[in-house]
CSV table of C-alpha atoms in Angstrom, one decimal:
chain,number,residue,atom,x,y,z
L,1,MET,CA,-17.5,-10.6,9.3
L,2,PRO,CA,-19.8,-12.7,11.3
L,3,LEU,CA,-20.6,-11.8,15.2
L,4,HIS,CA,-19.0,-14.1,17.7
L,5,GLU,CA,-19.4,-14.3,20.6
L,6,ARG,CA,-17.1,-12.9,23.6
L,7,ARG,CA,-16.0,-15.3,26.3
L,8,PRO,CA,-14.1,-13.2,28.5
L,9,LEU,CA,-11.3,-15.0,31.0
L,10,ALA,CA,-11.2,-13.9,34.3
L,11,GLY,CA,-7.8,-13.3,36.4
L,12,SER,CA,-4.6,-15.6,35.7
L,13,ALA,CA,-7.3,-17.9,33.9
L,14,TRP,CA,-6.2,-15.8,31.2
L,15,THR,CA,-2.9,-17.9,31.0
L,16,VAL,CA,-4.7,-20.4,28.9
L,17,LEU,CA,-3.7,-17.8,26.2
L,18,GLY,CA,0.1,-18.0,27.5
L,19,LEU,CA,-0.1,-21.5,26.7
L,20,LEU,CA,-0.9,-21.7,23.1
L,21,VAL,CA,-1.1,-24.5,21.1
L,22,LEU,CA,0.3,-24.8,18.2
L,23,VAL,CA,-1.7,-26.9,15.7
L,24,LEU,CA,0.4,-28.1,12.7
L,25,ALA,CA,-0.7,-28.3,9.5
L,26,ALA,CA,-0.1,-32.3,8.3
L,27,CYS,CA,2.3,-31.0,5.4
L,28,HIS,CA,4.4,-29.5,8.0
L,29,SER,CA,6.7,-29.7,11.8
L,30,GLU,CA,8.4,-27.6,13.7
L,31,PRO,CA,9.6,-27.8,17.3
L,32,GLY,CA,8.9,-25.5,19.8
L,33,GLY,CA,5.5,-25.3,21.8
L,34,GLY,CA,4.4,-21.8,22.5
L,35,GLY,CA,4.3,-19.7,25.7
L,36,THR,CA,4.0,-15.8,26.3
L,37,ASP,CA,7.3,-14.1,26.9
L,38,GLY,CA,7.4,-10.6,28.2
L,39,GLY,CA,7.6,-8.0,25.3
L,40,GLY,CA,10.2,-5.5,27.3
L,41,GLU,CA,9.2,-2.4,29.1
L,42,ASP,CA,6.4,-2.4,27.7
L,43,ALA,CA,4.8,-5.5,28.8
L,44,GLY,CA,1.5,-5.4,30.6
L,45,ARG,CA,1.6,-1.7,30.7
L,46,PRO,CA,0.1,0.6,28.1
L,47,PHE,CA,2.2,2.1,25.2
L,48,THR,CA,3.1,5.6,26.1
L,49,ALA,CA,1.4,7.9,23.8
L,50,VAL,CA,4.2,9.9,21.2
L,51,THR,CA,1.7,12.9,21.3
L,52,ARG,CA,-1.7,13.7,22.3
L,53,ASP,CA,-4.3,15.6,20.2
L,54,ALA,CA,-3.3,14.3,17.1
L,55,ARG,CA,-3.3,12.6,13.9
L,56,LEU,CA,-0.3,10.4,12.2
L,57,LEU,CA,0.9,12.2,9.2
L,58,GLN,CA,4.6,10.7,8.8
L,59,VAL,CA,7.6,9.1,10.3
L,60,ASP,CA,10.9,8.9,8.5
L,61,GLU,CA,12.6,5.5,7.4
L,62,SER,CA,15.1,6.8,10.1
L,63,GLN,CA,12.7,7.8,12.9
L,64,THR,CA,14.4,11.5,13.4
L,65,PHE,CA,11.2,13.1,13.4
L,66,LEU,CA,7.2,12.5,13.3
L,67,LEU,CA,5.1,14.5,11.7
L,68,SER,CA,1.1,15.1,12.7
L,69,VAL,CA,-1.9,16.5,12.2
L,70,ARG,CA,-4.0,18.6,14.9
L,71,GLU,CA,-7.3,21.0,14.3
L,72,ASP,CA,-4.5,24.1,14.0
L,73,GLY,CA,-2.3,22.7,12.2
L,74,THR,CA,0.7,20.9,11.4
L,75,TYR,CA,3.4,19.7,13.6
L,76,ALA,CA,6.7,18.4,13.6
L,77,GLN,CA,8.6,17.0,16.6
L,78,SER,CA,11.8,15.4,16.7
L,79,LEU,CA,12.2,11.5,17.7
L,80,PRO,CA,12.4,9.5,20.7
L,81,ALA,CA,11.6,12.6,22.9
L,82,GLY,CA,11.0,15.7,21.3
L,83,GLU,CA,8.0,18.4,22.1
L,84,PRO,CA,5.8,19.1,18.7
L,85,VAL,CA,6.0,22.2,17.0
L,86,ARG,CA,3.6,23.7,15.0
L,87,ILE,CA,5.1,24.7,11.2
L,88,ALA,CA,2.5,25.2,9.3
L,89,ASP,CA,-1.8,25.2,8.7
L,90,VAL,CA,-3.1,21.8,8.0
L,91,VAL,CA,-1.8,19.8,5.4
L,92,GLU,CA,-3.6,17.1,3.3
L,93,ALA,CA,-0.3,14.2,3.2
L,94,ALA,CA,3.5,13.9,3.5
L,95,TYR,CA,6.5,12.1,2.3
L,96,GLY,CA,10.1,11.7,4.4
L,97,ALA,CA,13.1,11.0,2.9
L,98,SER,CA,15.1,7.9,4.1
L,99,ASP,CA,17.6,9.7,5.3
L,100,GLY,CA,15.3,12.1,7.3
L,101,SER,CA,16.9,15.3,6.0
L,102,ALA,CA,13.8,16.4,4.7
L,103,ALA,CA,10.1,16.0,4.0
L,104,VAL,CA,7.4,17.3,1.3
L,105,MET,CA,3.8,18.2,1.7
L,106,TRP,CA,1.1,19.3,0.0
L,107,SER,CA,-2.5,20.5,1.0
L,108,ALA,CA,-6.0,19.2,-0.5
L,109,ALA,CA,-6.7,20.3,-3.9
L,110,VAL,CA,-8.8,23.6,-4.2
L,111,GLY,CA,-10.5,24.1,-7.4
L,112,GLY,CA,-8.1,21.9,-8.4
L,113,LEU,CA,-5.4,22.8,-7.4
L,114,ARG,CA,-2.8,22.5,-4.6
L,115,LYS,CA,-0.1,24.1,-2.6
L,116,VAL,CA,3.3,22.4,-2.3
L,117,TRP,CA,6.1,22.9,0.6
L,118,LEU,CA,9.4,21.7,1.4
L,119,TRP,CA,10.4,21.2,5.3
L,120,ARG,CA,13.9,20.5,7.1
L,121,PRO,CA,14.1,18.9,10.4
L,122,GLY,CA,14.8,21.6,13.0
L,123,ALA,CA,13.3,24.7,10.6
L,124,SER,CA,10.1,26.8,12.0
L,125,GLY,CA,8.3,27.0,9.0
L,126,LEU,CA,8.0,25.7,5.5
L,127,ILE,CA,10.0,26.5,2.1
L,128,PRO,CA,7.2,27.2,-0.8
L,129,LEU,CA,7.8,25.4,-3.9
L,130,THR,CA,3.8,26.4,-5.3
L,131,SER,CA,0.2,27.6,-4.9
L,132,SER,CA,-0.6,26.1,-8.3
L,133,ALA,CA,0.0,22.7,-8.7
L,134,ARG,CA,-2.1,20.4,-10.5
L,135,GLY,CA,-2.4,16.5,-10.0
L,136,GLY,CA,-0.1,14.7,-8.3
L,137,VAL,CA,3.5,15.3,-6.0
L,138,LEU,CA,6.0,13.0,-7.4
L,139,HIS,CA,9.3,11.9,-5.4
L,140,ASP,CA,11.3,9.0,-5.5
L,141,ARG,CA,12.0,7.1,-2.6
L,142,ALA,CA,15.0,8.9,-1.5
L,143,LEU,CA,13.2,12.3,-1.6
L,144,SER,CA,16.3,13.6,-4.0
L,145,TYR,CA,13.8,15.6,-6.1
L,146,VAL,CA,10.0,16.3,-5.8
L,147,ALA,CA,8.1,17.0,-9.2
L,148,PHE,CA,4.9,18.5,-10.1
L,149,LEU,CA,2.4,19.9,-13.2
L,150,GLU,CA,2.3,23.8,-12.4
L,151,GLU,CA,-0.5,25.7,-14.3
L,152,GLY,CA,0.4,29.1,-14.8
L,153,GLU,CA,-1.1,32.1,-16.7
L,154,ASN,CA,-2.9,32.1,-20.1
L,155,GLY,CA,-3.5,28.3,-20.1
L,156,VAL,CA,0.2,27.4,-19.3
L,157,THR,CA,1.5,24.3,-17.6
L,158,SER,CA,4.7,23.7,-16.4
L,159,VAL,CA,6.6,20.7,-15.6
L,160,ARG,CA,8.5,21.6,-12.1
L,161,ILE,CA,11.2,20.0,-10.8
L,162,ALA,CA,12.4,20.6,-7.3
L,163,ARG,CA,16.1,18.9,-6.6
L,164,MET,CA,16.8,18.8,-2.4
L,165,ALA,CA,20.5,18.9,-3.0
L,166,SER,CA,20.0,22.2,-4.6
L,167,CYS,CA,17.8,23.5,-2.4
L,168,ALA,CA,18.6,26.5,0.2
L,169,PRO,CA,18.1,26.3,3.7
L,170,GLY,CA,15.4,29.3,3.1
L,171,ALA,CA,14.4,28.9,-0.3
L,172,CYS,CA,14.0,26.5,-3.2
L,173,VAL,CA,13.2,27.5,-6.8
L,174,PRO,CA,12.0,24.3,-8.5
L,175,SER,CA,13.6,24.1,-12.5
L,176,THR,CA,11.1,24.0,-15.3
L,177,PRO,CA,11.9,21.3,-18.2
L,178,VAL,CA,9.4,21.5,-20.2
L,179,GLN,CA,6.7,23.8,-20.9
L,180,VAL,CA,3.3,23.9,-22.8
L,181,GLN,CA,0.3,25.6,-23.9
L,182,GLY,CA,-2.6,23.7,-22.8
L,183,SER,CA,-3.9,21.7,-19.7
L,184,ASP,CA,-4.2,18.1,-21.6
L,185,ALA,CA,-1.3,17.0,-19.7
L,186,ARG,CA,-0.2,14.5,-17.4
L,187,LEU,CA,3.0,13.6,-15.4
L,188,TRP,CA,4.2,9.9,-14.0
L,189,ASN,CA,7.6,9.1,-12.5
L,190,GLY,CA,9.0,5.7,-11.8
L,191,GLY,CA,12.9,6.0,-9.9
L,192,GLY,CA,14.5,9.1,-11.5
L,193,THR,CA,12.7,9.3,-14.9
L,194,LEU,CA,9.8,11.7,-15.6
L,195,LEU,CA,7.1,10.8,-18.1
L,196,PHE,CA,5.3,14.1,-19.3
L,197,VAL,CA,2.3,13.4,-22.2
L,198,GLU,CA,0.3,16.3,-23.4
L,199,GLY,CA,-2.2,15.2,-25.7
L,200,MET,CA,-0.5,12.3,-27.2
L,201,ARG,CA,2.9,14.1,-27.2
L,202,ALA,CA,5.4,12.2,-24.8
L,203,THR,CA,8.6,13.3,-23.6
L,204,LEU,CA,11.0,11.6,-21.5
L,205,ILE,CA,13.0,13.7,-18.3
L,206,ASP,CA,15.4,13.0,-16.1
L,207,ALA,CA,14.3,14.3,-12.8
L,208,ALA,CA,18.4,14.9,-11.9
L,209,SER,CA,19.6,16.8,-14.8
L,210,ASP,CA,16.5,17.9,-16.6
L,211,THR,CA,17.5,16.6,-20.1
L,212,ALA,CA,14.7,16.0,-21.7
L,213,THR,CA,13.7,13.7,-24.4
L,214,ALA,CA,11.2,13.9,-27.1
L,215,LEU,CA,9.2,10.6,-28.1
L,216,GLY,CA,7.2,12.5,-30.2
L,217,THR,CA,3.9,11.7,-31.0
L,218,LEU,CA,2.6,8.5,-30.0
L,219,PRO,CA,-0.6,5.8,-30.9
L,220,ALA,CA,-1.2,4.9,-27.2
L,221,THR,CA,-1.0,6.3,-23.7
L,222,PRO,CA,2.2,4.9,-22.6
L,223,VAL,CA,3.4,3.0,-19.3
L,224,LEU,CA,6.4,3.9,-17.2
L,225,SER,CA,7.7,0.9,-14.9
L,226,PRO,CA,7.8,1.6,-11.2
L,227,GLY,CA,11.9,2.0,-11.5
L,228,GLY,CA,11.7,4.2,-14.7
L,229,THR,CA,13.8,1.5,-16.4
L,230,ARG,CA,10.9,0.8,-19.6
L,231,TYR,CA,8.3,2.4,-21.0
L,232,GLY,CA,5.9,1.3,-23.3
L,233,TRP,CA,2.5,1.2,-25.0
L,234,ALA,CA,-0.4,-1.3,-26.4
L,235,GLU,CA,-2.0,-0.9,-29.4
L,236,ASP,CA,-4.5,-2.9,-31.7
L,237,ASN,CA,-3.1,-6.3,-31.4
L,238,HIS,CA,0.2,-5.5,-30.4
L,239,VAL,CA,2.7,-4.3,-27.2
L,240,VAL,CA,5.9,-2.8,-27.2
L,241,LEU,CA,8.6,-2.3,-24.5
L,242,PHE,CA,11.4,0.6,-24.6
L,243,ASP,CA,14.7,0.9,-23.0
L,244,THR,CA,14.3,4.4,-21.2
L,245,ALA,CA,18.0,4.6,-21.0
L,246,THR,CA,18.8,3.9,-24.3
L,247,GLY,CA,15.2,4.5,-26.1
L,248,ALA,CA,16.4,0.8,-27.7
L,249,LEU,CA,13.3,-1.4,-28.4
L,250,LEU,CA,13.2,-4.1,-26.3
L,251,TRP,CA,10.5,-6.2,-27.6
L,252,ASP,CA,7.3,-6.1,-29.7
L,253,HIS,CA,4.7,-8.7,-29.5
L,254,VAL,CA,1.6,-9.8,-30.9
L,255,TRP,CA,-0.7,-10.2,-27.7
L,256,ARG,CA,-3.9,-10.9,-29.8
L,257,ASN,CA,-5.5,-14.4,-30.8
L,258,ASP,CA,-7.5,-14.0,-33.6
L,259,GLU,CA,-8.7,-17.5,-33.5
L,260,LEU,CA,-10.5,-16.6,-30.2
L,261,TYR,CA,-10.6,-12.8,-29.9
L,262,SER,CA,-11.0,-11.5,-33.3
L,263,GLY,CA,-11.3,-8.1,-33.3
L,264,TRP,CA,-10.5,-7.5,-29.1
L,265,LEU,CA,-8.7,-4.3,-28.3
L,266,PRO,CA,-6.8,-3.3,-25.3
L,267,THR,CA,-9.3,-1.2,-23.2
L,268,ASN,CA,-6.5,1.6,-21.4
L,269,THR,CA,-3.3,2.2,-20.6
L,270,PRO,CA,-1.2,-1.1,-19.5
L,271,MET,CA,-0.1,-1.5,-15.8
L,272,MET,CA,3.3,-2.1,-15.2
L,273,LEU,CA,4.0,-2.8,-11.4
L,274,ASP,CA,7.3,-4.3,-11.8
L,275,GLU,CA,10.3,-4.2,-14.6
L,276,VAL,CA,9.7,-6.7,-16.1
L,277,ASN,CA,5.6,-7.4,-16.5
L,278,VAL,CA,3.3,-5.5,-18.8
L,279,LEU,CA,-0.6,-6.4,-18.1
L,280,VAL,CA,-3.1,-5.4,-20.6
L,281,ASN,CA,-6.7,-5.2,-20.1
L,282,THR,CA,-8.6,-6.3,-23.3
L,283,GLN,CA,-11.9,-6.4,-24.6
L,284,GLY,CA,-14.2,-7.5,-27.4
L,285,ALA,CA,-16.9,-9.6,-28.6
L,286,GLN,CA,-17.4,-12.8,-27.1
L,287,ARG,CA,-17.1,-15.4,-30.5
L,288,GLY,CA,-20.4,-17.0,-31.2
L,289,ALA,CA,-22.0,-14.6,-28.6
L,290,PRO,CA,-24.9,-13.0,-30.4
L,291,PRO,CA,-26.2,-9.1,-30.7
L,292,GLY,CA,-26.8,-7.9,-27.4
L,293,VAL,CA,-24.5,-10.0,-25.4
L,294,PRO,CA,-22.1,-7.8,-23.0
L,295,LEU,CA,-18.2,-7.4,-24.2
L,296,GLY,CA,-16.3,-10.1,-23.0
L,297,HIS,CA,-12.6,-9.2,-21.0
L,298,SER,CA,-9.5,-10.4,-20.7
L,299,LEU,CA,-6.4,-9.7,-19.3
L,300,TYR,CA,-3.0,-10.7,-20.7
L,301,LYS,CA,0.5,-10.5,-19.4
L,302,CYS,CA,3.3,-9.9,-21.8
L,303,THR,CA,7.3,-10.2,-21.0
L,304,SER,CA,10.2,-10.4,-23.1
L,305,SER,CA,9.5,-14.3,-24.3
L,306,GLY,CA,6.2,-12.9,-25.2
L,307,CYS,CA,2.1,-12.6,-24.3
L,308,THR,CA,0.2,-14.9,-22.4
L,309,GLU,CA,-3.7,-15.0,-21.4
L,310,ALA,CA,-3.3,-14.5,-17.6
L,311,VAL,CA,-6.8,-14.1,-16.6
L,312,SER,CA,-9.6,-14.8,-19.0
L,313,GLN,CA,-13.4,-13.1,-18.3
L,314,ASN,CA,-12.0,-10.7,-16.0
L,315,GLU,CA,-10.8,-7.0,-15.8
L,316,CYS,CA,-8.4,-5.8,-13.3
L,317,TRP,CA,-7.1,-2.5,-12.1
L,318,PRO,CA,-4.2,-1.6,-9.6
L,319,GLU,CA,-4.7,-1.9,-6.1
L,320,ARG,CA,-2.0,-2.4,-3.6
L,321,VAL,CA,-2.0,-5.6,-0.9
L,322,SER,CA,-0.4,-5.5,2.3
L,323,GLY,CA,1.0,-2.1,1.2
L,324,GLN,CA,2.8,-3.9,-2.1
L,325,PRO,CA,1.7,-3.6,-5.7
L,326,ALA,CA,-1.2,-5.9,-6.6
L,327,ILE,CA,-3.9,-5.8,-9.1
L,328,TYR,CA,-8.0,-6.9,-8.2
L,329,CYS,CA,-9.7,-8.8,-11.1
L,330,ARG,CA,-13.4,-9.0,-11.0
L,331,GLU,CA,-15.0,-11.9,-12.9
L,332,GLU,CA,-17.5,-11.3,-16.3
L,333,LEU,CA,-21.4,-11.5,-15.4
L,334,CYS,CA,-21.6,-15.3,-15.4
L,335,PRO,CA,-24.2,-16.2,-18.8
L,336,PHE,CA,-25.1,-19.3,-17.7
L,337,VAL,CA,-27.7,-20.9,-15.5
L,338,ARG,CA,-25.3,-21.5,-12.8
L,339,CYS,CA,-21.7,-21.0,-12.5
L,340,ASP,CA,-19.7,-19.5,-9.5
L,341,LEU,CA,-18.1,-15.8,-9.7
L,342,VAL,CA,-14.6,-15.7,-8.4
L,343,ASN,CA,-12.7,-12.2,-8.0
L,344,SER,CA,-9.8,-12.3,-7.5
L,345,TYR,CA,-6.2,-10.6,-6.3
L,346,ARG,CA,-2.9,-11.3,-7.8
L,347,ASN,CA,0.4,-10.2,-7.9
L,348,SER,CA,2.7,-8.1,-10.3
L,349,ALA,CA,2.9,-10.6,-12.5
L,350,ALA,CA,-0.8,-11.6,-12.4
L,351,ASN,CA,-0.3,-14.5,-10.3
L,352,TRP,CA,-3.0,-15.6,-8.0
L,353,LEU,CA,-2.7,-14.0,-4.5
L,354,PHE,CA,-6.3,-14.9,-2.9
L,355,GLU,CA,-10.3,-14.7,-3.5
L,356,ALA,CA,-11.8,-11.6,-2.4
L,357,GLY,CA,-14.0,-12.5,0.6
L,358,GLU,CA,-12.8,-15.8,0.5
L,359,ASP,CA,-15.4,-17.7,3.2
L,360,GLY,CA,-14.2,-18.7,6.1
L,361,THR,CA,-11.2,-15.7,6.7
L,362,TRP,CA,-12.4,-13.2,9.6
L,363,LEU,CA,-9.1,-11.2,9.1
L,364,GLY,CA,-6.7,-11.3,6.4
L,365,PRO,CA,-5.2,-12.5,4.2
L,366,VAL,CA,-2.4,-10.2,4.9
L,367,PHE,CA,1.2,-10.8,3.5
L,368,SER,CA,4.8,-9.9,4.6
L,369,GLN,CA,7.2,-8.7,1.7
L,370,GLY,CA,7.2,-10.5,-1.7
L,371,PHE,CA,4.2,-11.9,-0.8
L,372,LEU,CA,6.0,-14.8,0.6
L,373,ASP,CA,3.8,-15.1,3.5
L,374,ALA,CA,0.4,-15.5,4.1
L,375,ALA,CA,-1.2,-15.5,7.9
L,376,ARG,CA,-5.7,-15.7,7.9
L,377,LEU,CA,-7.7,-15.8,11.1
L,378,LYS,CA,-10.4,-17.9,10.7
L,379,PRO,CA,-13.0,-18.9,13.8
L,380,GLN,CA,-12.6,-22.8,15.1
L,381,SER,CA,-15.7,-24.0,16.2
L,382,GLY,CA,-16.4,-24.6,19.9
L,383,THR,CA,-12.9,-23.8,20.5
L,384,GLY,CA,-11.8,-20.2,19.9
L,385,PHE,CA,-10.0,-19.1,16.6
L,386,ILE,CA,-7.1,-20.3,14.5
L,387,VAL,CA,-4.2,-17.8,13.3
L,388,GLU,CA,-3.0,-19.6,10.0
L,389,TRP,CA,0.6,-18.5,8.7
L,390,ALA,CA,1.5,-20.0,5.4
L,391,TYR,CA,5.1,-20.0,4.3
L,392,ASN,CA,7.2,-22.6,1.5
L,393,ASN,CA,4.0,-24.4,0.6
L,394,ALA,CA,3.7,-25.3,4.5
L,395,THR,CA,1.6,-23.5,7.0
L,396,SER,CA,1.6,-23.0,11.0
L,397,LYS,CA,-1.3,-22.6,13.0
L,398,LEU,CA,-1.9,-21.0,16.3
L,399,LEU,CA,-4.9,-21.4,18.5
L,400,LEU,CA,-6.4,-18.6,20.3
L,401,GLN,CA,-9.1,-18.5,23.3
L,402,GLY,CA,-11.0,-16.1,24.5
L,403,PRO,CA,-12.2,-13.0,22.9
L,404,GLN,CA,-11.7,-12.4,18.9
L,405,PRO,CA,-8.6,-11.0,17.7
L,406,THR,CA,-9.2,-7.8,15.6
L,407,GLN,CA,-6.9,-5.4,13.6
L,408,PRO,CA,-4.2,-4.4,13.8
L,409,PHE,CA,-3.6,-7.7,11.9
L,410,LEU,CA,-0.1,-7.3,10.0
L,411,PHE,CA,3.5,-9.0,9.7
L,412,THR,CA,6.4,-7.0,11.1
L,413,PRO,CA,9.7,-6.0,9.5
L,414,GLU,CA,12.4,-9.0,9.7
L,415,PRO,CA,12.8,-11.0,12.1
L,416,LYS,CA,9.2,-11.9,10.7
L,417,ARG,CA,6.3,-12.0,13.2
L,418,LEU,CA,2.6,-11.5,13.0
L,419,LEU,CA,1.4,-8.8,14.9
L,420,TYR,CA,-2.4,-8.9,16.3
L,421,ARG,CA,-4.6,-7.5,18.9
L,422,GLN,CA,-6.9,-9.2,21.6
L,423,ALA,CA,-8.1,-8.3,24.7
L,424,VAL,CA,-7.5,-9.3,28.0
L,425,GLN,CA,-9.7,-9.9,30.8
L,426,ARG,CA,-9.0,-8.2,34.4
L,427,ALA,CA,-10.2,-9.2,37.5
L,428,ASP,CA,-12.1,-6.8,37.9
L,429,GLY,CA,-14.0,-7.9,34.6
L,430,THR,CA,-12.8,-4.5,32.1
L,431,PRO,CA,-11.6,-5.9,29.1
L,432,VAL,CA,-8.1,-4.4,28.0
L,433,ASP,CA,-6.8,-4.5,23.9
L,434,HIS,CA,-3.2,-6.2,24.2
L,435,LEU,CA,-1.0,-6.1,21.0
L,436,TRP,CA,0.7,-9.8,20.5
L,437,THR,CA,3.2,-11.1,18.4
L,438,TRP,CA,3.6,-14.8,17.2
L,439,ASP,CA,6.9,-15.8,15.2
L,440,ARG,CA,5.3,-19.5,14.9
L,441,ARG,CA,7.1,-20.5,18.1
L,442,GLN,CA,6.2,-18.2,21.1
L,443,VAL,CA,3.8,-15.4,21.4
L,444,VAL,CA,5.0,-12.2,23.1
L,445,ASP,CA,2.5,-9.6,24.6
L,446,LEU,CA,4.0,-6.5,24.0
L,447,GLY,CA,1.5,-4.5,25.9
L,448,TRP,CA,-1.8,-2.8,26.5
L,449,VAL,CA,-3.8,0.0,24.3
L,450,GLU,CA,-5.1,2.4,26.1
L,451,GLY,CA,-8.1,3.0,23.2
L,452,THR,CA,-9.0,1.8,20.4
L,453,PRO,CA,-6.2,1.9,17.5
L,454,ALA,CA,-6.5,1.9,14.1
L,455,ASP,CA,-6.4,-0.5,12.0
L,456,SER,CA,-2.8,0.2,10.6
L,457,GLY,CA,-0.3,2.9,10.8
L,458,ILE,CA,3.2,3.2,9.5
L,459,MET,CA,5.6,0.8,9.6
L,460,ARG,CA,9.9,1.2,10.3
L,461,ASP,CA,12.5,-1.6,11.1
L,462,HIS,CA,15.7,0.2,12.2
L,463,PRO,CA,14.8,-0.1,14.9
L,464,PRO,CA,11.5,-2.1,13.9
L,465,ALA,CA,8.7,0.3,15.6
L,466,LEU,CA,5.0,0.3,14.7
L,467,TYR,CA,3.5,4.0,14.6
L,468,LEU,CA,-0.3,4.1,15.4
L,469,ASP,CA,-3.3,6.5,16.3
L,470,VAL,CA,-5.4,5.4,19.2
L,471,ALA,CA,-9.1,7.0,19.5
L,472,ARG,CA,-10.3,7.4,22.9
L,473,PRO,CA,-13.0,9.5,24.8
L,474,ARG,CA,-12.1,12.8,27.0
L,475,PRO,CA,-13.1,12.7,30.8
L,476,ASP,CA,-16.2,15.2,29.0
L,477,GLY,CA,-17.1,12.4,26.5
L,478,THR,CA,-15.4,14.3,23.1
L,479,PRO,CA,-12.9,12.2,21.0
L,480,SER,CA,-9.7,12.7,21.2
L,481,ASN,CA,-6.6,10.6,19.3
L,482,SER,CA,-3.0,9.9,20.4
L,483,ILE,CA,-0.4,8.7,18.2
L,484,ILE,CA,1.7,5.6,20.1
L,485,ARG,CA,4.9,3.7,19.2
L,486,VAL,CA,5.0,0.2,19.5
L,487,PRO,CA,8.2,-1.3,19.8
L,488,LEU,CA,8.9,-4.9,17.9
């Protein structure tokens, strides 16, 4: 990212920022002129730390509790004003139930194995689920269940499921719907469905009832949709998709164009980032290519209506963009003397989102939910910086004077606003980082941050709030970390 000279504004001159100019794109017009409003009780004052000397771990969606990690362990505190209480040693990650009734936590893997615990608000400790989980810890959004592979004695691998409704206050005994001899096992989930594969033998498991449905030996590694309603695979020249509930074949499509891609094959497991689109990476020899030329790649998108080449001369991987499922596509090395390489990010249907490392963008792009809105920060020669907000085939622009805005740079939940950080210079010359929001009509000063906030945090929307780690030195110079809550 290019460096930019910081040009501080002194005292009341900062009101230039308050008189922000909404520079409207030629294709768009809207009323309103800007101006800064007070951001409630936090405007013009520092955000209060929710807890100090701790790193943010999790906040449940209902904002009833906050989990944090310190040097000596994991802490829980009730929100909005509870005191942190140590509940365990240091854990690696946690996930809170959407209704605030529980959380699952797990340790870092040691020798490939990790510990998994359940915690309920108000409890002084954790309920152990296993000390030998291998791979990921799976759950649905509501945390109605927790599932994992457990490594046992004599090479036995078990699928273990703990259902929250049946977990007693002091103990929780997971069920074992499937058990196999061997360690070549993998487990995925989508919604309330688990997909267990051992070798090439696959089994569907209903997490609510332990019902296991054997699919037999499959010709290729299967994929399960995020909602668990579909599963399928790609082999040779075709892709199949089945209904999870009934086992019925939904469609079977040939993806390969033998005239252009004779002999090409799928390169790995298909990707399903939604319940509709199956994305397949393919590779093979380019038609007419001499010996020694690297294999070519293309991405195909298959739906109920058939398969089409979505991205040619690219290989793609799952990614997350603004917290949402997406793919990153890398273009093949150019076989000619001169050509432009364009690596791109795309949505779950392989539709274009933006070019990787696009010129002239200093922050972003960031997206709202559903990729409906996009925002970018760009330098404006001689006048400061421009924030561009693209939406509904229109664009609004915000001119910002003063120091370069920095992260966090993101969209808030509804009502939708863009949040960014930009320093204000006090009368004594001291720069202070403020957090601001812009809704395309006015700019609001939320307050100022004592320290350096993380680039991102945990966003919650009932009520709208952003929880952020903030680093700042102690009086003796040693680093410290606090967690703040930014009301939105």
